[in-house]
Protein backbone atom coordinates (compact mmCIF):
# COMPACT_ATOMS: atom_id res chain seq x y z
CA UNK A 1 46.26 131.10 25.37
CA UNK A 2 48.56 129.55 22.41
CA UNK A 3 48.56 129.71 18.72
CA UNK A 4 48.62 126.09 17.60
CA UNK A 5 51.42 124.59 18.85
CA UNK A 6 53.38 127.65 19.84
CA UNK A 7 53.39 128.46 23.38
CA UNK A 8 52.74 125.18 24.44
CA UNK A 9 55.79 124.94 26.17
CA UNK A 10 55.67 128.21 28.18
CA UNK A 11 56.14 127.33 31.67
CA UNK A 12 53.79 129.68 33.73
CA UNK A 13 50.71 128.54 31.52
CA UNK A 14 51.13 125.53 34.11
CA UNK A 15 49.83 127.64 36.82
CA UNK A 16 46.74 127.52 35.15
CA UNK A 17 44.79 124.68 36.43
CA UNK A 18 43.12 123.39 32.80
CA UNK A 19 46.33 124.26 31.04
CA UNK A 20 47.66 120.53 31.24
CA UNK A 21 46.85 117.87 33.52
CA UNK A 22 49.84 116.05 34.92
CA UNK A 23 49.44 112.33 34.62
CA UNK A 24 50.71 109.35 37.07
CA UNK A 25 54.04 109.29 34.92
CA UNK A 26 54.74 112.98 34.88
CA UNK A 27 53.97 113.56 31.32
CA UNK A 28 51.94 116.71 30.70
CA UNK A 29 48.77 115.53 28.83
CA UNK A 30 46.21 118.20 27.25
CA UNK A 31 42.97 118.31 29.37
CA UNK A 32 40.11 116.60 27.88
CA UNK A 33 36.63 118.12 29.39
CA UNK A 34 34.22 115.32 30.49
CA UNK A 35 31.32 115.64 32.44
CA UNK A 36 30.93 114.34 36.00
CA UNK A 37 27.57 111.95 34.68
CA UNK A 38 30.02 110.60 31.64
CA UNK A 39 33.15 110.01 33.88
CA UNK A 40 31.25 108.22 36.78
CA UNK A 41 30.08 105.76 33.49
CA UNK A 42 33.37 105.38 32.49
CA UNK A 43 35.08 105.03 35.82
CA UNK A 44 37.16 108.21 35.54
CA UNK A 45 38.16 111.05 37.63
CA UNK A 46 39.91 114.77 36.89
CA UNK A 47 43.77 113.42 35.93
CA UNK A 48 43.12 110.17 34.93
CA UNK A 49 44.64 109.66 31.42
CA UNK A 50 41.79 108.59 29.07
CA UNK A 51 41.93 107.63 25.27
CA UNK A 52 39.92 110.26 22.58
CA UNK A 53 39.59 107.99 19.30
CA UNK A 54 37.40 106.86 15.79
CA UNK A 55 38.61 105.71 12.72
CA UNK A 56 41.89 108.33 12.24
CA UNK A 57 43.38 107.14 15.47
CA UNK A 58 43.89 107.62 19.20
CA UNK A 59 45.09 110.75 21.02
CA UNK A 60 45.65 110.61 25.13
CA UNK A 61 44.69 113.24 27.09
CA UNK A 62 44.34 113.98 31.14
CA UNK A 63 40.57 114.00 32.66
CA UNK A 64 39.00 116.77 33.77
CA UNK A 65 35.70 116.79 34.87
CA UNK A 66 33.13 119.13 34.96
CA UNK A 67 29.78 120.33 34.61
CA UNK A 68 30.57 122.87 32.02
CA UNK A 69 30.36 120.61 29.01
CA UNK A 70 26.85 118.98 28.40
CA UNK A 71 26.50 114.75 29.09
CA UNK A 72 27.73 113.01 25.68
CA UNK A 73 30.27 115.65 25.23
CA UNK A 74 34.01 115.82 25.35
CA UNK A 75 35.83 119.17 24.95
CA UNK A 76 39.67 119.02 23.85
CA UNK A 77 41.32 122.21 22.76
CA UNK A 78 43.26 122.05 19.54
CA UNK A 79 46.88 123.20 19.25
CA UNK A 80 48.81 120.95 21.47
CA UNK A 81 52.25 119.79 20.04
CA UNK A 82 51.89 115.94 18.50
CA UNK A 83 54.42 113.33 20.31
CA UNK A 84 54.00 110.74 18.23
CA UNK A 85 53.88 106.99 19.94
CA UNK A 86 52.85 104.75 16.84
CA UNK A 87 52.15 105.40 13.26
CA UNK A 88 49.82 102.85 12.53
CA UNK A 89 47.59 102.69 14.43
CA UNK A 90 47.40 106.18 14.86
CA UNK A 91 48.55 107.18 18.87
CA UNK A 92 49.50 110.68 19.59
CA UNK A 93 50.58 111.23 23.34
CA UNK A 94 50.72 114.93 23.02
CA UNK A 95 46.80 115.76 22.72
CA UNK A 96 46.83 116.75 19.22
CA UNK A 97 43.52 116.63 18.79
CA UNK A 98 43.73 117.69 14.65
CA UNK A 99 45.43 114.56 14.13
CA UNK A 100 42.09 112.82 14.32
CA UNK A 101 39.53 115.61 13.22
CA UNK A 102 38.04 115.25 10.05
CA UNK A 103 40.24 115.97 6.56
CA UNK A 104 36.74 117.31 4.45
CA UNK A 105 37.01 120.86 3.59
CA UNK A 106 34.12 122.83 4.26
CA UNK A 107 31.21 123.56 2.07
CA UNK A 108 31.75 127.31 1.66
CA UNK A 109 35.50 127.34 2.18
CA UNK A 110 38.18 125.25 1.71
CA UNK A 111 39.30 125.21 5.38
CA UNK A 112 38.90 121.88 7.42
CA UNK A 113 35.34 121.49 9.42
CA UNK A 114 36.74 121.09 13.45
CA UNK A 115 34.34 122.29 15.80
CA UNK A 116 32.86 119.03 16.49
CA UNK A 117 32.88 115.62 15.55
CA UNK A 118 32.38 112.17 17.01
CA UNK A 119 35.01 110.44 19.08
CA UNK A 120 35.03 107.43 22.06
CA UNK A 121 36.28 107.70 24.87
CA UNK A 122 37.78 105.35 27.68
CA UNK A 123 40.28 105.19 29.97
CA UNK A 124 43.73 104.57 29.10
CA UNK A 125 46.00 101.80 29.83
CA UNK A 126 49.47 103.45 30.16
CA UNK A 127 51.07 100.74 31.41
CA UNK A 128 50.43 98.64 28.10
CA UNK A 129 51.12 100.90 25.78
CA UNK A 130 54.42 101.74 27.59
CA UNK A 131 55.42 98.12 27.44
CA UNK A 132 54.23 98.38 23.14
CA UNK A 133 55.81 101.45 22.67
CA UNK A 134 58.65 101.83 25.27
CA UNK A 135 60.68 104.14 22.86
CA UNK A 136 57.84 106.80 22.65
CA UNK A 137 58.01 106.53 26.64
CA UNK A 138 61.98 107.33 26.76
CA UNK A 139 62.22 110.44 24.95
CA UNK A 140 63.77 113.09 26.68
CA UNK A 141 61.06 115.40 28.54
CA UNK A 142 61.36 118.33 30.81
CA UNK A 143 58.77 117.92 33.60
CA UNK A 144 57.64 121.26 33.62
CA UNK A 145 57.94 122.53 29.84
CA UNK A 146 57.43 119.33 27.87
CA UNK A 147 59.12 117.31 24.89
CA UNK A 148 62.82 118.89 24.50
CA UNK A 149 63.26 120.05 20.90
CA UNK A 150 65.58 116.91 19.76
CA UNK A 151 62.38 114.67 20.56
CA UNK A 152 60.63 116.02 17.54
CA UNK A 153 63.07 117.40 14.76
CA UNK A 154 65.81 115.46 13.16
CA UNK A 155 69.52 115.97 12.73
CA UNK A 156 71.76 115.19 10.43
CA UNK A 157 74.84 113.44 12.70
């Protein structure tokens, strides 16, 4: 229902229920399929805020469980808008999963390889990385639309 990042900030998409999945703080977090057998390992139910990482970094997204992806499986749509919390290491608040997809161009064509590769998953402490990162936690956000433009493009003052 978007094109990358545009129309990720269209307000009625809320009203669909895997659109985004509103975490404890408010935040609107891309959904993250899981399935039930996976998130009963991992101690997680639908909106819990869980960490999707390997080597390129870390990107938070909400729970939500269900049968329709297969045990050892996560499903994250790509195309969410990147809000940044930390360079390096590598955390991305928004759910942009492309941020940690592989950078190898494919053998045929020279466009990136992104419909699967391997990730972790556990449950996120968003309590700690607040008190890390409490700047990436004060930006100006609009509960129902998401990061306000100033969060993410800079002025000259």
């Amino acid at each position: 229902w978007r094109m990358h990042a545009q129309l990720d900030d269209v307000a009625w998409f809320r009203e669909i229920p895997t659109c985004k999945v509103r975490g404890p703080d408010g935040y609107l977090y891309e959904p993250v399929w899981i399935n039930p057998a996976d998130a009963e390992r991992l101690g997680v139910k639908t909106g819990d805020i869980i960490k999707v990482y390997n080597e390129r970094g870390t990107v938070l997204a909400g729970a939500y469980v269900t049968n329709r992806v297969m045990p050892g499986v996560v499903s994250i749509d790509h195309g969410a808008r990147a809000d940044i919390i930390s360079i390096d290491p590598l955390i991305d608040r928004g759910g942009a999963i492309n941020l940690i997809s592989p950078k190898e161009e494919g053998k045929t064509a020279a466009l990136m390889v992104v419909s699967g590769f391997l990730v972790a998953v556990e449950k996120a402490n968003l309590e700690e990385l607040r008190e890390k990162h409490p700047e990436a936690f004060e930006k100006p956000y609009d509960l129902n639309v998401g990061l306000y433009y100033d969060t993410y493009v800079e002025h000259n003052k």
